Coordinates of C-alpha atoms in Angstrom, one line a residue:
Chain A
X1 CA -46.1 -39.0 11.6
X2 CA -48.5 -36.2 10.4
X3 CA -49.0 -38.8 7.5
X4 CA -50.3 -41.5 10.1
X5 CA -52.2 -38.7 11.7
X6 CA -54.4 -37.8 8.4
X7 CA -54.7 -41.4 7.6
X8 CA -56.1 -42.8 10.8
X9 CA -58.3 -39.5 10.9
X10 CA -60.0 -40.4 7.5
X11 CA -59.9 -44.1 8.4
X12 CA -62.0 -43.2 11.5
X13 CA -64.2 -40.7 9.8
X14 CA -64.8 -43.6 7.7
X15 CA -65.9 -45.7 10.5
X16 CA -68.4 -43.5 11.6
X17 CA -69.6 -42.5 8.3
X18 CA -70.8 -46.5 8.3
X19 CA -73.9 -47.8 9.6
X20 CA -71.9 -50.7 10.3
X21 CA -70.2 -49.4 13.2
X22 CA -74.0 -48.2 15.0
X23 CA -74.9 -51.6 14.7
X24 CA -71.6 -53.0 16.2
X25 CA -71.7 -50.5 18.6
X26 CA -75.4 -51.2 20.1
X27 CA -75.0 -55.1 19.8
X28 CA -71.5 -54.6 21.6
X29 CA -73.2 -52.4 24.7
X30 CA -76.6 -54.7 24.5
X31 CA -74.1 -57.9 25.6
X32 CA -72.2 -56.2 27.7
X33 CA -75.0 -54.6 29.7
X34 CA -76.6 -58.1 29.6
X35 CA -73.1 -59.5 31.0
X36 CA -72.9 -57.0 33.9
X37 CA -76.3 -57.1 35.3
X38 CA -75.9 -61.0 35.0
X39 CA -73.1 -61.4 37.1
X40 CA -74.0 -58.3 39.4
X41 CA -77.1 -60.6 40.4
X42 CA -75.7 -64.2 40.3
X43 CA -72.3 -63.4 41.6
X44 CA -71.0 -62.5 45.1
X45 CA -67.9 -61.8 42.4
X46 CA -69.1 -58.9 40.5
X47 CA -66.5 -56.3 42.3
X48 CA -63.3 -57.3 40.3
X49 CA -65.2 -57.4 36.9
X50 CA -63.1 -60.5 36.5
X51 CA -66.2 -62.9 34.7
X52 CA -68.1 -59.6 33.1
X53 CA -64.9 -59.0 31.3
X54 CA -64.4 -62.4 30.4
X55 CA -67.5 -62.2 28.7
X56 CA -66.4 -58.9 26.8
X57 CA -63.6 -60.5 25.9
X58 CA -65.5 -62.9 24.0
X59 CA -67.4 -60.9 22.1
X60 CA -64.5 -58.6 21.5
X61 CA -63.5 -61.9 19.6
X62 CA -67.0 -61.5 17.9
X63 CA -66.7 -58.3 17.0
X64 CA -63.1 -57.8 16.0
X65 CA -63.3 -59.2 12.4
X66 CA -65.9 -56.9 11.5
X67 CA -64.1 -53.8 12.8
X68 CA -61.3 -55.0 11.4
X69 CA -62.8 -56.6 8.1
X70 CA -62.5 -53.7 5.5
X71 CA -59.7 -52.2 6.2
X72 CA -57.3 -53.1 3.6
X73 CA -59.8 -55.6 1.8
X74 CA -62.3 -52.8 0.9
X75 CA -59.5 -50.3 -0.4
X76 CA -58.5 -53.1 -2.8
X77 CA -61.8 -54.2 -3.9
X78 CA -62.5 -50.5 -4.9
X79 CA -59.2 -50.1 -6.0
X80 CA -58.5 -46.9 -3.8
X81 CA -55.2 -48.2 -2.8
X82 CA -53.9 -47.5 -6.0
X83 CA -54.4 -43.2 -5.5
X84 CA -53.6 -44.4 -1.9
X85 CA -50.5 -45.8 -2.7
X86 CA -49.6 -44.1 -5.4
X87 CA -49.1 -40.8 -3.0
X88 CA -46.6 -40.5 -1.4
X89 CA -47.2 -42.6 1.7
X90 CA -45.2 -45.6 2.9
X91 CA -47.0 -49.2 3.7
X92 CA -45.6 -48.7 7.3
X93 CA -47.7 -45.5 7.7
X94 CA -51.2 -47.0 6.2
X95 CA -51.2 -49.9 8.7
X96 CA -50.1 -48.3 11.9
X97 CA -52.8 -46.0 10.6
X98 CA -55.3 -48.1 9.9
X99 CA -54.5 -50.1 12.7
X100 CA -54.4 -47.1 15.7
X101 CA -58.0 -46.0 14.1
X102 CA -59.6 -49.4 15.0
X103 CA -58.1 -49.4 18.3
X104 CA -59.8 -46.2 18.7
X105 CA -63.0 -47.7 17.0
X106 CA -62.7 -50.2 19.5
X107 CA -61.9 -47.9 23.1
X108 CA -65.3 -46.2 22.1
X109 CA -67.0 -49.3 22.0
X110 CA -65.7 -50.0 25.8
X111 CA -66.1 -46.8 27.1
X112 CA -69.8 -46.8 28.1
X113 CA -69.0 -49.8 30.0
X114 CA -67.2 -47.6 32.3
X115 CA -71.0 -46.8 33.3
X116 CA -70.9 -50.2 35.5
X117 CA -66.9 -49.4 37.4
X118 CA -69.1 -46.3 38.4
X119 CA -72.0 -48.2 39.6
X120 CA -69.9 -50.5 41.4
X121 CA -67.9 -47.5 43.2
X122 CA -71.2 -45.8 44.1
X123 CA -73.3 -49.1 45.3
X124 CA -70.3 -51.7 46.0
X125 CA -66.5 -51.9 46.4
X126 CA -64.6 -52.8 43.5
X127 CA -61.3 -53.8 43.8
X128 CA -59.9 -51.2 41.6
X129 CA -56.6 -52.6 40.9
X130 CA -58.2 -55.3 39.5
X131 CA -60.5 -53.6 37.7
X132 CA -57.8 -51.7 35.4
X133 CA -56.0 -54.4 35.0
X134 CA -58.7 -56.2 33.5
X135 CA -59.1 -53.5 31.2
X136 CA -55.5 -53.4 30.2
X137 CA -55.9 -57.0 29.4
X138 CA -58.8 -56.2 27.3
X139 CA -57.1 -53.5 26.0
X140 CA -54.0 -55.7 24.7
X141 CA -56.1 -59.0 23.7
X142 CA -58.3 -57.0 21.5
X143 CA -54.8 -55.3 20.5
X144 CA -54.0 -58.8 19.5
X145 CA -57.5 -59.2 17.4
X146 CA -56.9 -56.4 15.8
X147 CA -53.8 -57.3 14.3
X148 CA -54.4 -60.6 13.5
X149 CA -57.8 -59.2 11.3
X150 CA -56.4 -56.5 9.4
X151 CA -53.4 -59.2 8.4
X152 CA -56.6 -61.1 6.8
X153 CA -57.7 -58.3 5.7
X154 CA -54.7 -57.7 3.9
X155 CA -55.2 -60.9 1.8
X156 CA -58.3 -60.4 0.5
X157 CA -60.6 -58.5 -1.8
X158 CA -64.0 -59.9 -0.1
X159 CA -65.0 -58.9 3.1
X160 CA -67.1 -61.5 3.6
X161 CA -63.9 -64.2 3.3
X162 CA -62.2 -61.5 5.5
X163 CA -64.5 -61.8 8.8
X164 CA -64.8 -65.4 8.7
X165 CA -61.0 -66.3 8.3
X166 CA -60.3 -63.8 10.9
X167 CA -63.1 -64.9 13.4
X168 CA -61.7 -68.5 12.7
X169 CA -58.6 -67.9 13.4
X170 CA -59.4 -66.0 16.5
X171 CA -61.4 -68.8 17.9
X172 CA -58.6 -71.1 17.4
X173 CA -56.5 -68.6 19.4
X174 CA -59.3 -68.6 22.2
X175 CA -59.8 -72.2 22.8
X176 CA -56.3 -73.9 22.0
X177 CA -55.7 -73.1 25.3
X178 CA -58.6 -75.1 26.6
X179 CA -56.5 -78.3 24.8
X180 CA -53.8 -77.5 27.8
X181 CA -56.5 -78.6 30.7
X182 CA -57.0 -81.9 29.2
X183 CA -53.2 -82.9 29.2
X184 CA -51.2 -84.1 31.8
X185 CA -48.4 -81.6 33.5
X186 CA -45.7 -80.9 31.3
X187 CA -44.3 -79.0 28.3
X188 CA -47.2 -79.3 26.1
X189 CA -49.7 -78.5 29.0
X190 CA -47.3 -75.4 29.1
X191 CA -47.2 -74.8 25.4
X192 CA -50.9 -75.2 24.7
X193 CA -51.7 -73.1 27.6
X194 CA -49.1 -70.3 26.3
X195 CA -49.8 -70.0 22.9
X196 CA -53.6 -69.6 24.0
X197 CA -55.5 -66.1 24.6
X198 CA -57.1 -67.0 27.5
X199 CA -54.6 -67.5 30.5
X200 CA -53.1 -64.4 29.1
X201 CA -56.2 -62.5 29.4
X202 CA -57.0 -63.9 32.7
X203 CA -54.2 -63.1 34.8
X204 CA -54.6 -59.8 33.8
X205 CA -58.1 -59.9 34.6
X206 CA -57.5 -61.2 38.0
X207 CA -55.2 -58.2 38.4
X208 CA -51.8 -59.2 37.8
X209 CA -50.2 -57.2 34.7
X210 CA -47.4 -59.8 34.1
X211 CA -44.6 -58.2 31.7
X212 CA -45.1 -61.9 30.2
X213 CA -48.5 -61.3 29.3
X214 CA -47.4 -58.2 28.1
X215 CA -44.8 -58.9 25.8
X216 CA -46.6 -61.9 24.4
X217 CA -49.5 -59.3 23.3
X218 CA -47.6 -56.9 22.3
X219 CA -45.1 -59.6 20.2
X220 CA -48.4 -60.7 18.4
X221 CA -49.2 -57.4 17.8
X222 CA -45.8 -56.5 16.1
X223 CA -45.5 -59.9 14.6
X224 CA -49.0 -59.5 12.6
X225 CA -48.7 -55.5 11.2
X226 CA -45.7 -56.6 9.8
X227 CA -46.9 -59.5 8.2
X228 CA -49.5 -57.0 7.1
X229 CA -47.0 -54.7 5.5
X230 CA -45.2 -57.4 3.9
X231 CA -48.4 -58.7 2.3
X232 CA -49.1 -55.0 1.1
X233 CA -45.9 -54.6 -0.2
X234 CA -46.2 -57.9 -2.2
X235 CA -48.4 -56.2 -4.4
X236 CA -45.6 -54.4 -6.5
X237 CA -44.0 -57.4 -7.2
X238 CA -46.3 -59.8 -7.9
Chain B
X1 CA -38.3 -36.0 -17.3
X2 CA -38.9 -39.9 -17.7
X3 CA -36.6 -42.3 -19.0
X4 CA -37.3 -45.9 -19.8
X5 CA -35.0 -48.5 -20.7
X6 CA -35.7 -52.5 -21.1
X7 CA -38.3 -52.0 -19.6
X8 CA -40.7 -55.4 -18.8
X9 CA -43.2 -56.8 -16.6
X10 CA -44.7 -60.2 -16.0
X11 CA -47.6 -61.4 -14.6
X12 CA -46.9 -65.4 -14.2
X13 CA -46.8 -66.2 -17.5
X14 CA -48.3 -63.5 -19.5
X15 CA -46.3 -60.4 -20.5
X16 CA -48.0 -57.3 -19.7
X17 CA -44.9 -55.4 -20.8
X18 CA -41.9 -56.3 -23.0
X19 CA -38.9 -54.4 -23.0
X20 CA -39.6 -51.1 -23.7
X21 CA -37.6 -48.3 -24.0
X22 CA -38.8 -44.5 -24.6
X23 CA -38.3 -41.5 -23.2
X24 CA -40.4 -38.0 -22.2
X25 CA -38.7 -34.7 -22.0
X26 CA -40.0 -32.3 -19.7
X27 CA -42.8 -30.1 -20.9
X28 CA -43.8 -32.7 -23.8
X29 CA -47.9 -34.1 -23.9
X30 CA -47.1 -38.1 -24.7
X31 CA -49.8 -40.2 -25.4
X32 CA -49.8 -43.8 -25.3
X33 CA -51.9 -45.4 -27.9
X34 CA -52.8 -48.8 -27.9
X35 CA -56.3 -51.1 -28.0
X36 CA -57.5 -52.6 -24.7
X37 CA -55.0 -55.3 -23.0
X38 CA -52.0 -53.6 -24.5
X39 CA -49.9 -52.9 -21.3
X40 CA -51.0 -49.1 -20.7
X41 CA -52.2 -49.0 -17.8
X42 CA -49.3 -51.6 -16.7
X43 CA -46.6 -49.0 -17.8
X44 CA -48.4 -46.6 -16.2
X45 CA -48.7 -48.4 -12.7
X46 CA -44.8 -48.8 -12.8
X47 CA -44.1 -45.4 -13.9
X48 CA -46.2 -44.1 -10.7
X49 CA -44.5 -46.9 -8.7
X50 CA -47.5 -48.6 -7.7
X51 CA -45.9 -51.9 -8.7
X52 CA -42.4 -52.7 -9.8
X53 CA -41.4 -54.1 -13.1
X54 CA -39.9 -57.4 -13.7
X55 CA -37.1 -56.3 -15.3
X56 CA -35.5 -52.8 -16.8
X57 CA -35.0 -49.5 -15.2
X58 CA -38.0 -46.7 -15.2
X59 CA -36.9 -42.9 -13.8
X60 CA -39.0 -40.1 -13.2
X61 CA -38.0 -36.6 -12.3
X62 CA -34.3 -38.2 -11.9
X63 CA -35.6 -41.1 -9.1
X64 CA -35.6 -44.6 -9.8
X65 CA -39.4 -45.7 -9.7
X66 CA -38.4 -48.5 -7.4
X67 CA -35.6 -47.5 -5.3
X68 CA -37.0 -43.8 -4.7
X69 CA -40.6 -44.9 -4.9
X70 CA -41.6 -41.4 -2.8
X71 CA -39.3 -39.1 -4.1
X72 CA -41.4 -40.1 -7.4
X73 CA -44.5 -40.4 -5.7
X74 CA -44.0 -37.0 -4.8
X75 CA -43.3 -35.6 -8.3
X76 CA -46.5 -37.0 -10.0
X77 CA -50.3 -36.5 -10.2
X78 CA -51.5 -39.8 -11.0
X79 CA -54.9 -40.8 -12.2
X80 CA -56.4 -44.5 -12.1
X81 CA -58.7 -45.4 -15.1
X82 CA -61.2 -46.3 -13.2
X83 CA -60.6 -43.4 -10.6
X84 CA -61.4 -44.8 -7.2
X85 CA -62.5 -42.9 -4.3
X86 CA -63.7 -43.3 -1.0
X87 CA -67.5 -42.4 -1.6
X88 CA -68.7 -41.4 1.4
X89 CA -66.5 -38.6 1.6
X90 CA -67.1 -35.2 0.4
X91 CA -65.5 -33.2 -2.1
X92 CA -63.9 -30.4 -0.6
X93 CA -62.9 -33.0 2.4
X94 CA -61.3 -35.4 -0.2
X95 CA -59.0 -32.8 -1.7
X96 CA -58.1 -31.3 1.6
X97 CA -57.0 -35.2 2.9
X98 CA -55.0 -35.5 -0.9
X99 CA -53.0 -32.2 0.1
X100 CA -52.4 -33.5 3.4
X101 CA -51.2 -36.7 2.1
X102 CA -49.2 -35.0 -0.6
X103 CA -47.7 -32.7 1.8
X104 CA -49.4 -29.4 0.5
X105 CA -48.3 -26.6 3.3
X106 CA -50.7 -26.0 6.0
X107 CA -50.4 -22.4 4.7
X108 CA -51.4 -22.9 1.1
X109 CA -53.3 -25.9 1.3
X110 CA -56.6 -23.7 0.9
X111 CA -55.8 -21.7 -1.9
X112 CA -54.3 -25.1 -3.7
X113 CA -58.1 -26.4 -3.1
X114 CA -60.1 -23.3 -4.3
X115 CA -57.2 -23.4 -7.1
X116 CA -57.5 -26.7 -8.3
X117 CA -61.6 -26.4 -7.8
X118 CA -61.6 -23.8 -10.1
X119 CA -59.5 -24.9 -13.0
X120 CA -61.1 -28.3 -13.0
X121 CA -64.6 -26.3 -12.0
X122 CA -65.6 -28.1 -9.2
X123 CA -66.6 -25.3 -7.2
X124 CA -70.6 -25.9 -8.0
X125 CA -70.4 -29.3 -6.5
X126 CA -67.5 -29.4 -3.9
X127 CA -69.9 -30.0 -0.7
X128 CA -71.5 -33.0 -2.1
X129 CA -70.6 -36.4 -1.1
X130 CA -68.2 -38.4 -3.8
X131 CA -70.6 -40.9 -4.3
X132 CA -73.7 -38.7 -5.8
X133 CA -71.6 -37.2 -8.3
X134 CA -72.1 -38.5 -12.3
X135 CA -68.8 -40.1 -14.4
X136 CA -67.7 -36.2 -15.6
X137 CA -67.9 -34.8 -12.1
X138 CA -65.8 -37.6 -10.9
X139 CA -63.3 -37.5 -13.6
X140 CA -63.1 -33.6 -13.0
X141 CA -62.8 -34.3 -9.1
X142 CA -59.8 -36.8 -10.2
X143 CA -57.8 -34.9 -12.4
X144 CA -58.2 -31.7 -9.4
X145 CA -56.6 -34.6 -6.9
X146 CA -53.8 -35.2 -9.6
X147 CA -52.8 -31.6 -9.4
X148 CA -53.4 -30.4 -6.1
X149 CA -49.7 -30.7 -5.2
X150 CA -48.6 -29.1 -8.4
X151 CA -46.5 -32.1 -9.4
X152 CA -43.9 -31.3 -12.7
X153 CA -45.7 -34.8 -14.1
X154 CA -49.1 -35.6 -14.7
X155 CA -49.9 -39.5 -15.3
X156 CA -53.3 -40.1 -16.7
X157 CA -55.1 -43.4 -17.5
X158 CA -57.4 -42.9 -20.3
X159 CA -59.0 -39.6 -18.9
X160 CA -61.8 -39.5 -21.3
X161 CA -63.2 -42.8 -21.1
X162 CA -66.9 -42.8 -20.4
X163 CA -67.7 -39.3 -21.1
X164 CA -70.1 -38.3 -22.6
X165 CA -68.8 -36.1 -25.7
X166 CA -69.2 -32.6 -24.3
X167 CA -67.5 -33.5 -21.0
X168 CA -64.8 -35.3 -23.6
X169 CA -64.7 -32.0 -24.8
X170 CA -63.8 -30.0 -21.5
X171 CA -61.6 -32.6 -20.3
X172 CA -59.3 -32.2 -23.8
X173 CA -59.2 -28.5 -23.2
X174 CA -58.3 -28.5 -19.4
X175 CA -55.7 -31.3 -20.3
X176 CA -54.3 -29.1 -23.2
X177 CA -54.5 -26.2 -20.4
X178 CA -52.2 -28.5 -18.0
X179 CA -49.9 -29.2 -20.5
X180 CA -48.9 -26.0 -20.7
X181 CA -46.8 -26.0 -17.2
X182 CA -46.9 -29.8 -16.5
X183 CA -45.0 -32.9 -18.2
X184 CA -48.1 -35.0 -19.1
X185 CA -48.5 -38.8 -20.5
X186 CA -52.0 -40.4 -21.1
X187 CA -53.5 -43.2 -22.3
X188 CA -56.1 -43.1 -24.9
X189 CA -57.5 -45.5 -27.7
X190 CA -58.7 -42.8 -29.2
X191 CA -57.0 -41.7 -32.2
X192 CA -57.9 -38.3 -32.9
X193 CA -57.5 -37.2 -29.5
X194 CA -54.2 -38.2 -29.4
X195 CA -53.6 -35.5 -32.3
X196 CA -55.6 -33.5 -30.6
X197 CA -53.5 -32.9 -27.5
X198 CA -50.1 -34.8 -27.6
X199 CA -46.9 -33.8 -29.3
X200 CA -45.6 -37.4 -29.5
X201 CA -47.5 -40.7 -29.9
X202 CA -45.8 -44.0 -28.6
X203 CA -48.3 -46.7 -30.0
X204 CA -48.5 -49.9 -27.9
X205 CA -49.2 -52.9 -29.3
X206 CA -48.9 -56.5 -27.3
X207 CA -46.7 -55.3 -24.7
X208 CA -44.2 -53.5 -27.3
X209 CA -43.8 -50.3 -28.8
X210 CA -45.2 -50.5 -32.3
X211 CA -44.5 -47.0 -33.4
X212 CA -42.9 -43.9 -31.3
X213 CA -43.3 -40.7 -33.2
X214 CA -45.1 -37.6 -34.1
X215 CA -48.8 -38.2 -35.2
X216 CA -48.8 -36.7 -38.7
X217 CA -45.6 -38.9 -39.6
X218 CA -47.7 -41.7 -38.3
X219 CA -50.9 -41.0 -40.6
X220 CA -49.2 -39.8 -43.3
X221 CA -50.6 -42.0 -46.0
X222 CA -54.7 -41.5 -47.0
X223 CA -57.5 -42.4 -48.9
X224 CA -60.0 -41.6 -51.1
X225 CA -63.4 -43.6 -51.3
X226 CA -65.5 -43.1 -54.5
X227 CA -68.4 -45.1 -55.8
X228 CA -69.1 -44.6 -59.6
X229 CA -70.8 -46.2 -62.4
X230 CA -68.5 -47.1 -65.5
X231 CA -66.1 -49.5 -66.9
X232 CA -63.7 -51.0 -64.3
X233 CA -61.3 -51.9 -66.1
X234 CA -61.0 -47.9 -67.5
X235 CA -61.9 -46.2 -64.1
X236 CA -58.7 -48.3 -62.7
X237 CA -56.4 -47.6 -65.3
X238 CA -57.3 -44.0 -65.3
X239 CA -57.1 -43.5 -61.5
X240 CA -53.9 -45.1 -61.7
X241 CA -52.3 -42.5 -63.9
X242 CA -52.8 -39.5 -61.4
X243 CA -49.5 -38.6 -59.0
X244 CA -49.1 -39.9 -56.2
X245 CA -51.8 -43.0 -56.2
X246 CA -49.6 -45.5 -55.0
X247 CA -52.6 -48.2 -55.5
X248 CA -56.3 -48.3 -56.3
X249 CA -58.8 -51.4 -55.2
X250 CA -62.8 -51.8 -55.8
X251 CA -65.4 -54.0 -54.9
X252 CA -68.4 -54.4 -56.9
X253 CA -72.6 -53.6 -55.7
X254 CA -74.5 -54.5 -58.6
X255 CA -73.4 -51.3 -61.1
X256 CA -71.4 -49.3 -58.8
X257 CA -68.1 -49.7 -58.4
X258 CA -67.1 -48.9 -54.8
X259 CA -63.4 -47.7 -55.5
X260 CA -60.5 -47.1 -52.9
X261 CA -58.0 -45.0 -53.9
X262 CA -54.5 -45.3 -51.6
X263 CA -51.8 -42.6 -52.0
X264 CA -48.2 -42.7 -51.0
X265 CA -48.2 -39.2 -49.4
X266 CA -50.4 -36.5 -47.9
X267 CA -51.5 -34.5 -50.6
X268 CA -54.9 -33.4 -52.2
X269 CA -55.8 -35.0 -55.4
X270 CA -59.5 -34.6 -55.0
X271 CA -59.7 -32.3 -57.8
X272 CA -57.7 -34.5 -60.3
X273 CA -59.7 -37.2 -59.6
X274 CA -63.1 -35.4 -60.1
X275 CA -61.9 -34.2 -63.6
X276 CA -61.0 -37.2 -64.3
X277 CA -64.6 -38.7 -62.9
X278 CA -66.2 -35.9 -65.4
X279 CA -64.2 -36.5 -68.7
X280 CA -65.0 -39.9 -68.5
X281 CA -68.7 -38.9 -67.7
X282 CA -68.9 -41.4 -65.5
X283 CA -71.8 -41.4 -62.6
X284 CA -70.7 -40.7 -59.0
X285 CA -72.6 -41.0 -55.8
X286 CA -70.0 -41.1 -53.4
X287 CA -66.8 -39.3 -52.6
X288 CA -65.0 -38.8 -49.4
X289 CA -61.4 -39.0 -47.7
X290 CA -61.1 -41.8 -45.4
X291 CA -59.6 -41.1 -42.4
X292 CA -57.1 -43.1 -40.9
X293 CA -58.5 -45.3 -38.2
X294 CA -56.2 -46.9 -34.8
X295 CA -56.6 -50.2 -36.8
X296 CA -55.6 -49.2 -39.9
X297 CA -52.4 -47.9 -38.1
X298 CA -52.1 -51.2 -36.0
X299 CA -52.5 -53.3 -39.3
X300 CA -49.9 -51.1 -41.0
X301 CA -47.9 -51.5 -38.1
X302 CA -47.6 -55.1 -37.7
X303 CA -47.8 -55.7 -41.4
X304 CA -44.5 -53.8 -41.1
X305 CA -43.2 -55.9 -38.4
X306 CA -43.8 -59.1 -39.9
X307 CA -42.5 -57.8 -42.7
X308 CA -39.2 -56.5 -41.1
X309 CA -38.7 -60.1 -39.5
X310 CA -39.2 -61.9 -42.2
X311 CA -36.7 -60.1 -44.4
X312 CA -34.4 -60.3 -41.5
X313 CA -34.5 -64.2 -41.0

């Protein structure tokens, strides 16, 4: 545990030690200010958040790969894994680590949206139910994005090849569930529909937080760190 | 302290590392010796259990490098040849996250960090960030991280290379200094510092151990290089008389005769051959003891082998 603890706090550090991360951060607050005041004038809707944080969702997608990006790639490329791994620290430990840092990365990015649940309990009446459920869903999907990039990250020196797998991959994610509303009913409508972020993300954005939503994020999550940790531990026997 | 046995790696089809088999007591300096390509740094990797060999069985401090990776992981100070770091960190911040990791006590993780920064004498530049600092500075904040935990075994991967030879210099000393309380192997391909600081040479060559021994039985045998004006004919047959000349060749430059005299164990002849130089009254521009180079070693070495092999089959 203290292990994860130093790790993730170097990790971070190193995040902030970037200009990288200033540059994702303003981008990330530009959009999402844009998002707000968009649908806080050309919605009668803007009380749930529901659209706003569909939008942020989206560029969550954007944005993921590039938190995500050097993780394990840039240890590799510079060869710092081998002191890294060399100490003695277990795979398990660097990419919870590495992973709980991003998150972090990633709740700082959101929190200066909670600017606009505080305009909307001053000047309007959000439903706020809704409104942390939406969160939570954001929360859990970029969870998901997370995971998913620092996997890619895992199997690659360039960062470059990193950030567009892993936005590729995403987007694939996003939109195969758009494949479900051009099929009839039925088990494929279902699948397509299932596998895909975005129904996931919506219930919980209209402020239902399904335990099937849940456990599908959190299964993707799992599933990905340890394909991440397998790919890390390949190294020793390749 | 480390015990090797069959040991081998593979990388697809090419064989970093075939079969070896050595062994380093506790409180020995080993050097490994070998040209670039030779499967150092690959023995070195597995010994620090950063990857696993494909076959064989490597122990350190009693732990099985693959099954007990941290128990070994915790025994060792381990230093990358190219010694990475994450640049944008500072000095004093890097060593205090290597305790951490290493599980240095809260309690004495300061005085392990002013320890370390002095013996390694880092003090002078421990607020700077990693990635200012010149090749010596690094190598010095490198060899600090591979003792801050006080690890019985030191591993280092060619810790001289790109110095400059006064930081060469200080690094040899300080690594002569750690020897004194720590198990150390290195990697060099650097022959005379491998008599400088080891007790015992294991010599690499293609994967295999060529030659595992002390360093004077290794460069036992030596030459003499003269260049004189004379006879050939006389100047062999009379260089051939004196003790211990176990052969003498020449090539010619116009008059000169440049003349290599081998001998078949360490001893000084230089003053038989002079006299002999001056009752001939022949005319000498050159004289000098050659030393023993890597190649000469590797060349002997393999000569050896082939030899071996052929008399076997």
């Amino acid at each position: 545990m203290s292990n994860i603890i130093t790790l993730a706090r170097r990790e971070l550090a190193a995040y902030f030690l970037s200009p990288l991360a200033y540059v994702i951060l303003t981008a990330f607050i530009f959009f999402c200010g844009y998002f707000f005041r968009l649908y806080l004038l050309g919605t009668a809707d803007a009380n749930s958040l529901r659209y706003v944080l569909e939008l942020i969702g989206f560029t969550s997608l954007i944005i993921s790969p590039m938190i995500t990006m050097r993780l394990l790639a840039e240890e590799k490329k510079s060869g710092t894994l081998e002191t890294l791994m060399t100490a003695p620290v277990t795979e398990v430990q660097v990419v919870i680590a590495k992973y709980i840092s991003a998150l972090i990365f990633f709740i700082a990015l959101i929190i200066p949206t909670v600017a606009y649940v505080i305009l909307l309990l001053k000047w309007g009446n959000p439903d706020m139910g809704a409104v942390i459920s939406g969160y939570t869903g954001l929360l859990c999907l970029t969870g998901v994005f997370l995971s998913i990039g620092i996997f890619v990250s895992s199997l690659t020196t360039n960062q470059i090849v990193a950030v567009v797998l892993t936005f590729l991959l995403l987007l694939i994610g996003w939109v195969i569930g758009y494949a479900g509303d051009f099929l009839q009913e039925g088990v494929w409508k279902e699948f397509f529909k299932y596998i895909g972020f975005f129904d996931h993300y919506d219930a919980f954005r209209k402020g239902l937080i399904d335990s099937r939503d849940v456990v599908y994020c959190l299964s993707l999550i799992v599933f990905f760190l340890f394909l991440t940790v397998r790919a890390m531990e390949a190294r020793r026997w390749r | 302290m480390i015990q090797v046995e069959g040991l081998s790696k593979k990388f697809g089809d090419f064989t970093a590392v075939d079969n070896i088999s050595f062994r380093v007591d506790s409180g020995e300096i080993v050097g490994f010796l070998g040209p670039n390509g030779a499967g150092k740094t690959t023995t070195m990797r597995i010994l620090s259990s950063y990857i696993a060999p494909t076959s064989g069985k490597a122990s350190v401090g009693g732990f099985d490098v693959v099954r007990n990776s941290l128990e070994v992981r915790k025994r060792i100070g381990y230093m990358p040849e190219s010694i990475p770091f994450y640049t944008e960190m500072r000095v004093k911040e890097y060593l205090s996250f290597r305790a951490k990791l290493k599980g240095v006590a809260r309690k004495e993780r300061r005085n392990r960090i002013a320890f370390v920064s002095e013996r390694c004498r880092i003090k002078e530049f421990e607020n700077k960030i990693i990635g200012h600092l010149s090749k010596g500075q690094r190598q010095r904040v490198g060899l600090a991280d591979a003792i801050i935990h006080n690890p019985p075994i030191l591993i280092l991967d060619e810790p001289t290379i790109g110095l400059d030879p006064h930081q060469i210099k200080q690094t040899r000393e300080l690594i002569k200094e750690l020897g004194k309380d720590h198990t150390v192997i290195l990697s060099t391909h650097i022959l005379p510092e491998v008599g400088m600081l080891c007790n015992r040479v294991i010599i690499i060559h293609q994967g295999r151990i060529a030659a595992m021994d002390t360093l004077s039985n290794l460069v036992k045998e030596q030459r003499i290089k003269v260049e004189i004006q004379g006879p050939i004919s006389d100047i062999e047959n009379t260089l051939k008389q004196i003790e211990n000349v176990k052969s003498v060749s020449y090539t010619t430059d116009n008059l000169w005769n440049i003349i290599t005299i081998e001998l078949s164990e360490v001893r000084d002849i230089r003053e038989q051959v002079y006299q002999k130089i001056m009752e001939n009254r022949w005319i000498i521009r050159e004289f000098k003891t050659e030393r023993t180079t890597l190649e000469d070693i590797f060349i002997k070495i393999t000569a050896r082998e082939e030899g071996t092999s052929s008399a076997g089959a």
